[in-house]
Coordinates of C-alpha atoms and ligand atoms in Angstrom, one line a residue:
M6 CA 49.3 -72.3 -156.0
P7 CA 45.5 -72.5 -155.9
H8 CA 44.0 -74.8 -158.5
P9 CA 40.3 -75.1 -159.6
T10 CA 40.4 -78.7 -158.3
D11 CA 41.4 -77.7 -154.7
D12 CA 37.8 -78.2 -153.5
I13 CA 37.7 -81.7 -155.0
I14 CA 41.0 -82.7 -153.3
R15 CA 39.8 -81.3 -150.0
A16 CA 36.6 -83.3 -150.2
M17 CA 38.6 -86.6 -150.7
Q18 CA 39.2 -89.0 -147.9
S19 CA 43.0 -89.2 -148.0
P20 CA 44.3 -88.0 -151.3
S21 CA 47.9 -88.8 -152.3
D22 CA 50.1 -86.4 -154.3
E23 CA 49.6 -88.7 -157.2
D24 CA 45.8 -88.4 -156.9
Q25 CA 46.1 -84.7 -156.8
K26 CA 48.2 -84.6 -159.9
A27 CA 46.0 -87.0 -161.8
I28 CA 42.9 -84.9 -161.0
Q29 CA 44.5 -81.7 -162.0
D30 CA 45.6 -83.3 -165.2
A31 CA 42.0 -84.5 -165.9
Y32 CA 40.7 -81.0 -165.2
E33 CA 43.1 -79.4 -167.6
F34 CA 42.3 -82.0 -170.2
A35 CA 38.5 -81.4 -169.9
E36 CA 38.8 -77.7 -169.7
K37 CA 40.7 -77.6 -173.0
A38 CA 38.2 -80.1 -174.6
H39 CA 35.1 -78.1 -173.6
G40 CA 36.8 -74.9 -174.8
E41 CA 34.5 -72.0 -175.2
E42 CA 31.4 -74.1 -174.5
K43 CA 29.0 -72.5 -172.0
R44 CA 26.3 -73.9 -169.7
K45 CA 22.7 -72.5 -170.1
S46 CA 23.5 -70.4 -167.0
G47 CA 26.3 -68.6 -169.0
E48 CA 29.0 -70.2 -166.9
P49 CA 32.0 -71.9 -168.5
Y50 CA 31.1 -75.5 -169.1
I51 CA 33.9 -76.9 -167.0
V52 CA 32.1 -75.6 -163.8
H53 CA 29.6 -78.5 -164.4
P54 CA 32.0 -81.5 -164.4
T55 CA 34.0 -79.9 -161.6
T56 CA 30.9 -79.7 -159.4
I57 CA 30.2 -83.3 -160.1
A58 CA 33.7 -84.4 -159.3
K59 CA 33.4 -82.6 -156.0
T60 CA 30.1 -84.4 -155.2
L61 CA 31.8 -87.7 -156.0
A62 CA 34.7 -86.8 -153.7
T63 CA 32.3 -86.0 -150.9
L64 CA 30.6 -89.4 -151.4
G65 CA 34.0 -90.9 -150.9
M66 CA 34.4 -92.3 -154.4
D67 CA 37.8 -93.4 -155.6
R68 CA 40.2 -91.5 -157.9
D69 CA 39.1 -93.1 -161.2
T70 CA 35.4 -92.3 -160.5
I71 CA 36.3 -88.7 -159.7
I72 CA 38.3 -88.4 -162.9
A73 CA 35.5 -90.0 -164.9
G74 CA 33.2 -87.4 -163.4
I75 CA 35.4 -84.6 -164.7
L76 CA 35.5 -86.2 -168.1
H77 CA 31.9 -87.4 -168.2
D78 CA 30.7 -85.1 -171.0
T79 CA 33.8 -85.1 -173.1
I80 CA 33.0 -88.0 -175.4
E81 CA 29.5 -86.8 -176.1
D82 CA 30.1 -83.0 -176.4
T83 CA 33.7 -82.6 -177.6
P84 CA 36.0 -84.2 -180.2
V85 CA 37.7 -86.2 -177.4
T86 CA 37.6 -90.0 -178.2
A87 CA 37.4 -93.0 -175.8
D88 CA 40.9 -94.1 -177.0
E89 CA 42.5 -90.8 -176.0
I90 CA 40.9 -91.1 -172.6
E91 CA 42.2 -94.6 -172.2
Q92 CA 45.7 -93.6 -173.2
R93 CA 45.9 -90.8 -170.8
F94 CA 43.8 -92.0 -167.8
G95 CA 43.6 -95.8 -168.2
K96 CA 41.0 -98.4 -169.0
T97 CA 38.8 -98.0 -165.9
V98 CA 38.3 -94.2 -166.6
R99 CA 37.4 -95.0 -170.2
F100 CA 35.0 -97.7 -169.2
L101 CA 33.3 -95.3 -166.7
V102 CA 33.0 -92.4 -169.1
E103 CA 31.7 -94.6 -171.9
G104 CA 29.1 -96.0 -169.4
V105 CA 27.9 -92.5 -168.6
T106 CA 27.8 -91.5 -172.2
K107 CA 25.6 -94.6 -173.0
L108 CA 23.2 -93.7 -170.3
S109 CA 22.7 -90.2 -171.5
K110 CA 21.2 -91.6 -174.7
L111 CA 18.2 -93.0 -172.8
K112 CA 15.2 -90.8 -172.8
Y113 CA 12.1 -90.8 -170.6
R114 CA 8.9 -90.3 -172.5
G115 CA 6.6 -90.0 -169.6
V116 CA 4.7 -93.2 -170.2
E117 CA 4.0 -94.3 -166.7
R118 CA 4.1 -98.0 -167.3
H119 CA 7.5 -97.7 -168.9
V120 CA 9.1 -96.0 -166.0
E121 CA 9.8 -99.3 -164.4
S122 CA 11.5 -100.6 -167.5
L123 CA 13.6 -97.5 -167.8
R124 CA 14.8 -97.7 -164.2
R125 CA 15.8 -101.3 -164.9
L126 CA 17.4 -100.5 -168.2
L127 CA 19.4 -97.6 -166.6
V128 CA 20.7 -99.9 -163.9
A129 CA 21.4 -102.7 -166.4
T130 CA 23.1 -100.5 -169.0
A131 CA 25.3 -98.9 -166.3
S132 CA 26.8 -102.3 -165.5
D133 CA 28.9 -100.7 -162.9
I134 CA 27.7 -99.0 -159.7
R135 CA 30.2 -96.2 -160.2
V136 CA 28.5 -95.3 -163.5
I137 CA 25.2 -94.9 -161.7
I138 CA 26.7 -92.8 -159.0
I139 CA 28.4 -90.5 -161.5
K140 CA 25.0 -90.2 -163.3
L141 CA 23.3 -89.3 -160.0
A142 CA 25.9 -86.6 -159.3
D143 CA 25.4 -85.3 -162.9
R144 CA 21.6 -85.2 -162.4
L145 CA 22.0 -83.4 -159.1
H146 CA 23.9 -80.6 -160.6
N147 CA 21.5 -80.4 -163.6
M148 CA 18.7 -80.1 -161.1
E149 CA 20.5 -77.4 -159.2
T150 CA 20.8 -75.4 -162.3
L151 CA 17.5 -76.3 -163.8
K152 CA 16.0 -72.8 -163.6
H153 CA 18.2 -71.8 -166.6
V154 CA 16.6 -74.4 -168.9
E155 CA 13.8 -73.2 -171.2
P156 CA 11.0 -73.7 -171.9
V157 CA 9.0 -74.7 -168.8
E158 CA 7.9 -78.0 -170.4
K159 CA 11.4 -79.2 -170.7
R160 CA 12.1 -78.3 -167.0
N161 CA 9.1 -80.2 -166.0
R162 CA 10.0 -83.2 -168.0
I163 CA 13.5 -83.3 -166.5
A164 CA 12.1 -82.8 -163.0
L165 CA 9.5 -85.6 -163.6
E166 CA 12.2 -87.9 -164.8
T167 CA 14.3 -87.1 -161.7
R168 CA 11.3 -87.9 -159.5
E169 CA 10.4 -91.1 -161.3
I170 CA 13.8 -92.5 -162.1
Y171 CA 16.6 -91.0 -160.2
V172 CA 15.1 -90.5 -156.8
P173 CA 14.1 -94.2 -156.5
I174 CA 17.5 -95.3 -157.6
A175 CA 19.2 -93.0 -155.1
E176 CA 16.9 -94.4 -152.4
R177 CA 17.5 -98.0 -153.2
L178 CA 21.2 -97.3 -153.3
G179 CA 20.7 -95.9 -149.8
I180 CA 22.3 -92.6 -150.7
G181 CA 20.2 -90.5 -148.4
L182 CA 22.0 -87.3 -149.1
M183 CA 21.4 -87.5 -152.8
K184 CA 17.8 -88.8 -152.5
A185 CA 16.7 -85.9 -150.3
R186 CA 18.3 -83.2 -152.5
L187 CA 16.9 -84.7 -155.7
E188 CA 13.4 -85.1 -154.5
D189 CA 13.4 -81.5 -153.1
L190 CA 14.6 -80.1 -156.3
A191 CA 12.0 -82.0 -158.3
M192 CA 9.3 -80.8 -156.1
K193 CA 10.5 -77.2 -156.3
T194 CA 10.0 -77.4 -160.1
L195 CA 6.8 -79.5 -160.3
E196 CA 5.0 -78.0 -157.3
P197 CA 6.6 -74.6 -156.8
E198 CA 3.9 -73.1 -154.6
K199 CA 3.6 -76.0 -152.3
Y200 CA 7.3 -76.2 -152.1
A201 CA 7.7 -72.5 -151.2
E202 CA 5.0 -72.7 -148.6
T203 CA 6.4 -75.8 -147.0
E204 CA 9.9 -74.5 -147.0
R205 CA 8.8 -71.2 -145.4
F206 CA 7.1 -73.2 -142.6
L207 CA 10.2 -75.3 -142.0
R208 CA 12.5 -72.3 -141.9
E209 CA 10.2 -70.6 -139.4
R210 CA 10.3 -73.7 -137.2
E211 CA 14.0 -73.8 -137.5
T212 CA 14.5 -70.2 -136.5
A213 CA 12.1 -70.5 -133.6
A214 CA 13.9 -73.6 -132.4
K215 CA 17.4 -72.4 -132.8
E216 CA 18.0 -71.3 -129.3
P217 CA 16.3 -74.2 -127.4
L218 CA 17.8 -76.7 -129.8
G219 CA 21.3 -75.3 -129.2
K220 CA 20.7 -75.5 -125.5
A221 CA 19.5 -79.1 -125.8
V222 CA 22.5 -80.2 -127.8
N223 CA 24.8 -78.6 -125.2
E224 CA 23.0 -80.3 -122.4
L225 CA 23.3 -83.7 -124.2
R226 CA 27.0 -83.2 -125.0
R227 CA 27.7 -82.4 -121.4
A228 CA 25.8 -85.5 -120.2
L229 CA 27.6 -87.7 -122.7
A230 CA 31.0 -86.3 -121.6
E231 CA 30.1 -86.9 -117.9
S232 CA 29.2 -90.5 -118.6
D233 CA 32.7 -90.9 -119.9
M234 CA 31.6 -91.5 -123.5
R235 CA 34.9 -90.5 -125.0
D236 CA 34.2 -90.6 -128.7
F237 CA 31.0 -89.0 -130.0
S238 CA 29.8 -86.3 -132.3
T239 CA 26.4 -84.6 -132.6
E240 CA 24.6 -82.8 -135.3
S241 CA 21.1 -81.5 -135.8
R242 CA 18.9 -81.4 -138.8
V243 CA 15.6 -80.1 -140.1
K244 CA 13.5 -82.5 -142.2
N245 CA 13.8 -82.0 -146.0
V246 CA 10.8 -80.3 -147.7
H247 CA 9.6 -83.2 -149.7
S248 CA 9.7 -85.8 -147.0
Y249 CA 8.1 -83.4 -144.5
S250 CA 5.2 -82.7 -146.9
T251 CA 4.6 -86.4 -147.6
K252 CA 4.6 -87.2 -143.9
L253 CA 2.3 -84.3 -143.2
V254 CA -0.4 -85.9 -145.4
R255 CA -0.1 -89.1 -143.5
K256 CA -0.5 -87.2 -140.2
D257 CA -3.9 -85.6 -141.2
N258 CA -2.1 -82.4 -142.2
D259 CA -1.4 -81.6 -138.6
P260 CA 2.2 -80.3 -138.1
D261 CA 2.0 -81.1 -134.4
K262 CA 1.7 -84.8 -135.2
V263 CA 5.0 -84.7 -137.1
Y264 CA 7.5 -85.3 -134.4
D265 CA 10.7 -85.4 -136.4
I266 CA 10.7 -82.0 -138.0
L267 CA 13.8 -81.4 -135.8
A268 CA 16.2 -84.1 -135.0
I269 CA 19.5 -84.3 -133.0
R270 CA 21.9 -87.0 -134.1
V271 CA 24.4 -88.7 -131.9
I272 CA 27.1 -90.6 -133.6
V273 CA 29.2 -93.1 -131.5
P274 CA 31.7 -95.8 -132.3
S275 CA 29.7 -99.0 -131.6
V276 CA 26.3 -100.5 -131.4
D277 CA 26.7 -101.0 -127.6
D278 CA 27.4 -97.3 -127.3
C279 CA 24.1 -96.6 -129.2
Y280 CA 22.0 -98.4 -126.6
R281 CA 24.0 -96.7 -123.8
V282 CA 23.3 -93.3 -125.3
L283 CA 19.6 -94.2 -125.6
G284 CA 19.5 -94.9 -121.8
L285 CA 21.2 -91.6 -121.1
V286 CA 18.9 -89.6 -123.3
H287 CA 15.9 -91.1 -121.5
K288 CA 17.5 -90.2 -118.1
I289 CA 18.0 -86.5 -118.9
W290 CA 14.9 -85.9 -121.0
T291 CA 11.3 -87.1 -121.0
P292 CA 10.6 -89.7 -123.7
I293 CA 7.2 -89.6 -125.5
P294 CA 5.6 -93.0 -125.1
G295 CA 5.4 -95.2 -128.1
R296 CA 8.0 -93.3 -130.0
I297 CA 11.0 -95.5 -129.5
K298 CA 12.1 -97.2 -132.7
D299 CA 14.9 -99.7 -132.8
Y300 CA 16.0 -99.8 -136.4
I301 CA 19.2 -101.4 -135.4
A302 CA 17.5 -104.6 -134.3
F303 CA 14.9 -104.2 -137.1
P304 CA 16.4 -102.3 -140.0
K305 CA 14.2 -100.5 -142.5
P306 CA 13.8 -102.3 -145.9
N307 CA 16.4 -100.1 -147.5
G308 CA 18.9 -101.1 -144.9
Y309 CA 18.6 -98.0 -142.7
R310 CA 19.8 -98.6 -139.1
T311 CA 19.6 -96.2 -136.2
L312 CA 17.8 -95.8 -132.8
H313 CA 15.0 -93.2 -132.8
T314 CA 13.3 -91.7 -129.8
T315 CA 11.2 -88.6 -129.4
V316 CA 11.7 -86.5 -126.2
I317 CA 10.6 -83.3 -124.6
T318 CA 13.4 -81.2 -123.3
P319 CA 13.3 -78.8 -120.3
Q320 CA 13.0 -76.0 -122.9
K321 CA 9.7 -77.6 -123.9
L322 CA 11.1 -78.6 -127.3
I323 CA 9.9 -81.7 -129.0
V324 CA 12.7 -83.3 -130.8
E325 CA 13.6 -86.7 -132.3
V326 CA 17.0 -88.1 -131.1
Q327 CA 18.7 -90.4 -133.6
I328 CA 21.5 -92.5 -132.3
R329 CA 23.8 -94.4 -134.6
S330 CA 27.3 -95.7 -135.0
E331 CA 29.8 -94.1 -137.3
E332 CA 29.3 -96.9 -139.8
M333 CA 25.5 -96.5 -139.8
Q334 CA 26.0 -92.7 -140.3
Q335 CA 28.2 -93.3 -143.4
K336 CA 25.7 -95.9 -144.8
S337 CA 22.7 -93.7 -144.3
K338 CA 24.3 -90.8 -146.1
F339 CA 26.3 -92.6 -148.8
G340 CA 24.6 -95.9 -149.1
V341 CA 26.4 -98.3 -151.4
A342 CA 29.0 -95.6 -152.0
A343 CA 30.0 -96.3 -148.3
H344 CA 31.6 -99.5 -149.6
F345 CA 34.2 -97.4 -151.3
L346 CA 34.9 -95.7 -148.0
Y347 CA 35.4 -98.9 -146.1
K348 CA 37.2 -101.1 -148.5
Q349 CA 39.0 -98.8 -150.9
P350 CA 39.5 -101.4 -153.6
S351 CA 42.5 -100.6 -155.8
S352 CA 41.4 -99.4 -159.2
E353 CA 43.9 -101.6 -160.9
K354 CA 42.3 -104.7 -159.4
P355 CA 40.3 -106.5 -162.0
G356 CA 37.0 -107.8 -160.8
K357 CA 35.4 -104.5 -159.9
K358 CA 33.1 -105.3 -162.7
G359 CA 32.5 -108.6 -161.1
F360 CA 31.6 -106.8 -158.0
M361 CA 28.9 -105.0 -159.9
A362 CA 27.8 -108.1 -161.6
H363 CA 27.2 -109.5 -158.2
L364 CA 25.2 -106.5 -157.1
L365 CA 23.1 -106.1 -160.2
P366 CA 20.5 -108.7 -159.5
H367 CA 19.8 -107.0 -156.2
L368 CA 19.7 -103.6 -157.8
L369 CA 17.3 -104.8 -160.4
R370 CA 14.8 -105.8 -157.8
I371 CA 13.2 -102.5 -158.4
T372 CA 9.7 -103.7 -158.4
K373 CA 6.3 -102.1 -158.6
H374 CA 5.5 -103.2 -155.0
D375 CA 8.1 -101.1 -153.2
D376 CA 6.0 -98.9 -151.1
P377 CA 8.5 -98.2 -148.3
A378 CA 5.8 -98.9 -145.7
A379 CA 5.1 -102.4 -147.1
P380 CA 7.3 -105.3 -146.2
A381 CA 9.5 -104.7 -149.2
P382 CA 12.2 -107.1 -150.2
R383 CA 15.2 -106.4 -148.1
W384 CA 17.2 -105.8 -151.1
L385 CA 19.8 -103.4 -149.7
K386 CA 20.5 -105.7 -146.8
E387 CA 21.0 -108.5 -149.3
L388 CA 23.1 -106.2 -151.3
N389 CA 25.4 -105.6 -148.4
V390 CA 25.6 -109.3 -147.6
A391 CA 26.3 -109.9 -151.3
A392 CA 29.0 -107.3 -151.2
E393 CA 30.6 -109.1 -148.2
E394 CA 30.4 -112.5 -149.9
Y395 CA 31.9 -111.0 -153.0
G396 CA 35.0 -112.8 -154.1
E397 CA 34.3 -115.9 -152.1
N398 CA 32.0 -117.6 -154.6
A399 CA 32.5 -116.6 -158.2
E400 CA 30.1 -119.3 -159.5
F401 CA 27.3 -118.1 -157.3
R402 CA 28.0 -114.6 -158.4
E403 CA 27.8 -115.3 -162.1
A404 CA 24.7 -117.4 -161.7
L405 CA 23.0 -114.4 -160.0
A406 CA 24.0 -112.0 -162.6
E407 CA 23.0 -114.2 -165.4
D408 CA 19.7 -115.0 -163.8
F409 CA 18.3 -111.6 -164.7
F410 CA 19.8 -111.1 -168.1
A411 CA 18.9 -114.7 -169.1
R412 CA 15.3 -113.9 -168.7
R413 CA 14.7 -110.4 -170.0
I414 CA 15.5 -108.2 -173.0
F415 CA 15.0 -104.5 -173.5
V416 CA 13.8 -103.2 -176.9
F417 CA 12.7 -99.8 -178.1
T418 CA 9.7 -98.2 -179.8
P419 CA 10.5 -95.8 -182.7
K420 CA 10.2 -93.0 -180.2
G421 CA 12.8 -94.4 -177.9
D422 CA 10.5 -95.8 -175.2
V423 CA 11.9 -98.9 -173.5
I424 CA 9.9 -102.1 -173.5
D425 CA 11.0 -104.9 -171.1
L426 CA 10.1 -108.4 -172.5
P427 CA 11.0 -112.0 -171.7
I428 CA 13.6 -113.6 -173.9
G429 CA 12.1 -115.2 -177.0
A430 CA 9.5 -112.5 -177.2
T431 CA 8.2 -111.5 -180.7
A432 CA 6.7 -108.4 -182.3
V433 CA 3.3 -109.7 -181.1
D434 CA 4.4 -109.5 -177.5
F435 CA 5.9 -106.1 -178.2
A436 CA 2.7 -104.8 -179.7
Y437 CA 0.7 -106.0 -176.7
A438 CA 3.2 -104.4 -174.3
V439 CA 3.0 -101.1 -176.0
H440 CA -0.8 -100.9 -176.1
T441 CA -3.3 -103.8 -175.7
D442 CA -5.4 -102.6 -178.7
L443 CA -2.4 -102.5 -181.0
V444 CA -2.5 -106.3 -181.4
D445 CA -6.0 -106.0 -183.0
R446 CA -4.7 -103.5 -185.6
M447 CA -1.4 -105.2 -186.3
A448 CA -0.6 -105.9 -189.9
G449 CA 3.1 -106.4 -189.8
A450 CA 6.3 -105.4 -188.1
K451 CA 9.6 -103.8 -188.9
V452 CA 12.7 -104.6 -186.8
N453 CA 15.5 -102.1 -187.1
G454 CA 13.8 -100.8 -190.2
K455 CA 13.3 -104.2 -191.9
L456 CA 10.1 -106.0 -192.5
V457 CA 10.2 -109.3 -190.6
P458 CA 7.9 -112.4 -190.2
L459 CA 5.9 -111.9 -187.0
D460 CA 7.4 -115.0 -185.3
T461 CA 10.9 -113.5 -185.4
E462 CA 12.5 -113.6 -182.0
L463 CA 13.4 -110.1 -180.8
K464 CA 16.9 -109.3 -179.7
R465 CA 18.2 -107.0 -177.0
G466 CA 18.3 -103.4 -178.3
D467 CA 16.0 -103.9 -181.3
M468 CA 13.9 -101.1 -182.5
I469 CA 10.4 -102.3 -183.4
E470 CA 7.8 -100.5 -185.5
I471 CA 4.4 -102.0 -185.7
Q472 CA 2.5 -101.5 -188.9
T473 CA -1.2 -101.1 -188.5
K474 CA -4.4 -101.4 -190.5
K475 CA -7.3 -99.0 -190.3
Q476 CA -9.9 -101.3 -189.0
P477 CA -9.3 -103.5 -186.0
S478 CA -10.1 -107.2 -186.5
A479 CA -9.5 -110.6 -184.9
P480 CA -5.8 -111.3 -184.3
N481 CA -4.5 -114.3 -186.2
K482 CA -5.0 -117.5 -184.2
K483 CA -1.6 -118.7 -185.4
W484 CA 0.0 -116.0 -183.3
L485 CA -0.7 -118.1 -180.3
D486 CA 2.0 -120.5 -181.5
F487 CA 4.7 -118.0 -181.0
A488 CA 3.5 -115.3 -178.6
K489 CA 5.6 -115.6 -175.6
T490 CA 4.0 -113.6 -172.9
A491 CA 0.9 -115.0 -171.1
S492 CA -0.8 -111.7 -171.1
A493 CA -0.5 -111.3 -174.9
R494 CA -1.7 -114.9 -175.4
R495 CA -4.7 -114.4 -173.1
H496 CA -5.6 -111.2 -175.0
I497 CA -5.4 -112.9 -178.4
R498 CA -7.6 -115.8 -177.3
A499 CA -10.2 -113.4 -175.9
R500 CA -10.2 -111.3 -179.0
V501 CA -10.4 -114.2 -181.4
K502 CA -13.4 -115.4 -179.4
K503 CA -15.0 -112.0 -179.4
Y504 CA -14.7 -111.4 -183.1
N505 CA -15.9 -114.9 -184.0
A506 CA -19.0 -114.3 -181.8
N507 CA -19.9 -111.2 -183.7
Ligands
MN19 MN1 26.7 -83.7 -167.5

């Protein structure tokens, strides 16, 4: 009997009968819970969680994560409670659904300097890598159906949030598949004309290259088979719209200088095989000088590993050949999710949370200086190393996790903007972080609706409202005794001096 979850099961790595039953059960539970609810597109609501679950299955996520994907909107949108979810699907599923629900409460207000904080907060709040991956899958489907959202301002806000928050997270998690889709969909909304034009160009290139590209792939496959390379697979790809258009700008807007519009990928079992294939490719085709890149010996900052070379085929086709091992292929598409493919940890095992605690400090290194071209921190590599060390040194793990949380707190403005402050910070630091001039107008502060002395230490999650006076004047010198951030203290000192001079 066909079941609406059949696509999900098919996308899973090696589903057991028990997995299948549990997933069908979750589907029926969610379908009933969402009832008559509809998406903006007019489709029954259940289509949305089902699509997300399929994405999660494609990413190789475990059963609990897939089930949590199916249930992800039930707590927020239906009468279903967390207790019911736990009773029926277990503690882990409850934990994941609650995590996603918590994240959906965070709002992006478009204040550029708070984007960084929100990304951090998102990652910190999630507290489990699987929650973030569910959230990314959720966002992907919301972006795919964004055209049904009205008005245009709301669409743009969601697209901007995707570009500023979710694309960088997908990128840092190394989930190439997700990153490319999300950034294209954001561009499609935010720059529709440029997107359409670029897409048209790429599709034309694709059509024109179809025949010679097919011939080239066949030629290469024959050569590989003849060199008794037993185990290999090939695929070809066209660059995604957003990454092509950014690259085009770097190449003086000259499409002929973008050599990797078309690429052929060769996937082989081992690193040794990769180098052998490179030799073979250069034997049958003419390499373009200066275009060989060994990202195996020198991985990109986000951990990407593959050999690249650009060649001209006898059909006069310029194409980039990307050679990688099966493991590199998985990692480049699925990023951290690939860990679930390789070491399927039992969902019953405690310590999954510990795994995340171990990864968090690495994920949180989302800094302002992360231009991919710059020598960025090799955080993903560290993350992979960290993942391997996991379980071996619990103390080290905890120390790392605590390190970040021991130093920072996140608090909110009345509008829901997130402000990231050091521990021990006060309303004065908060005011300075919100707006430099706010300190000069500050008369008092309310924390969670209550008036408090200005030297009160803020706590994680506090909502702070600064009360202002009409005329700015010199900040109180005494504030220097308790202002925690150096920038606020510097500002206060400078203003005190300035006002005294007048
Ligand atoms: Mn959703």
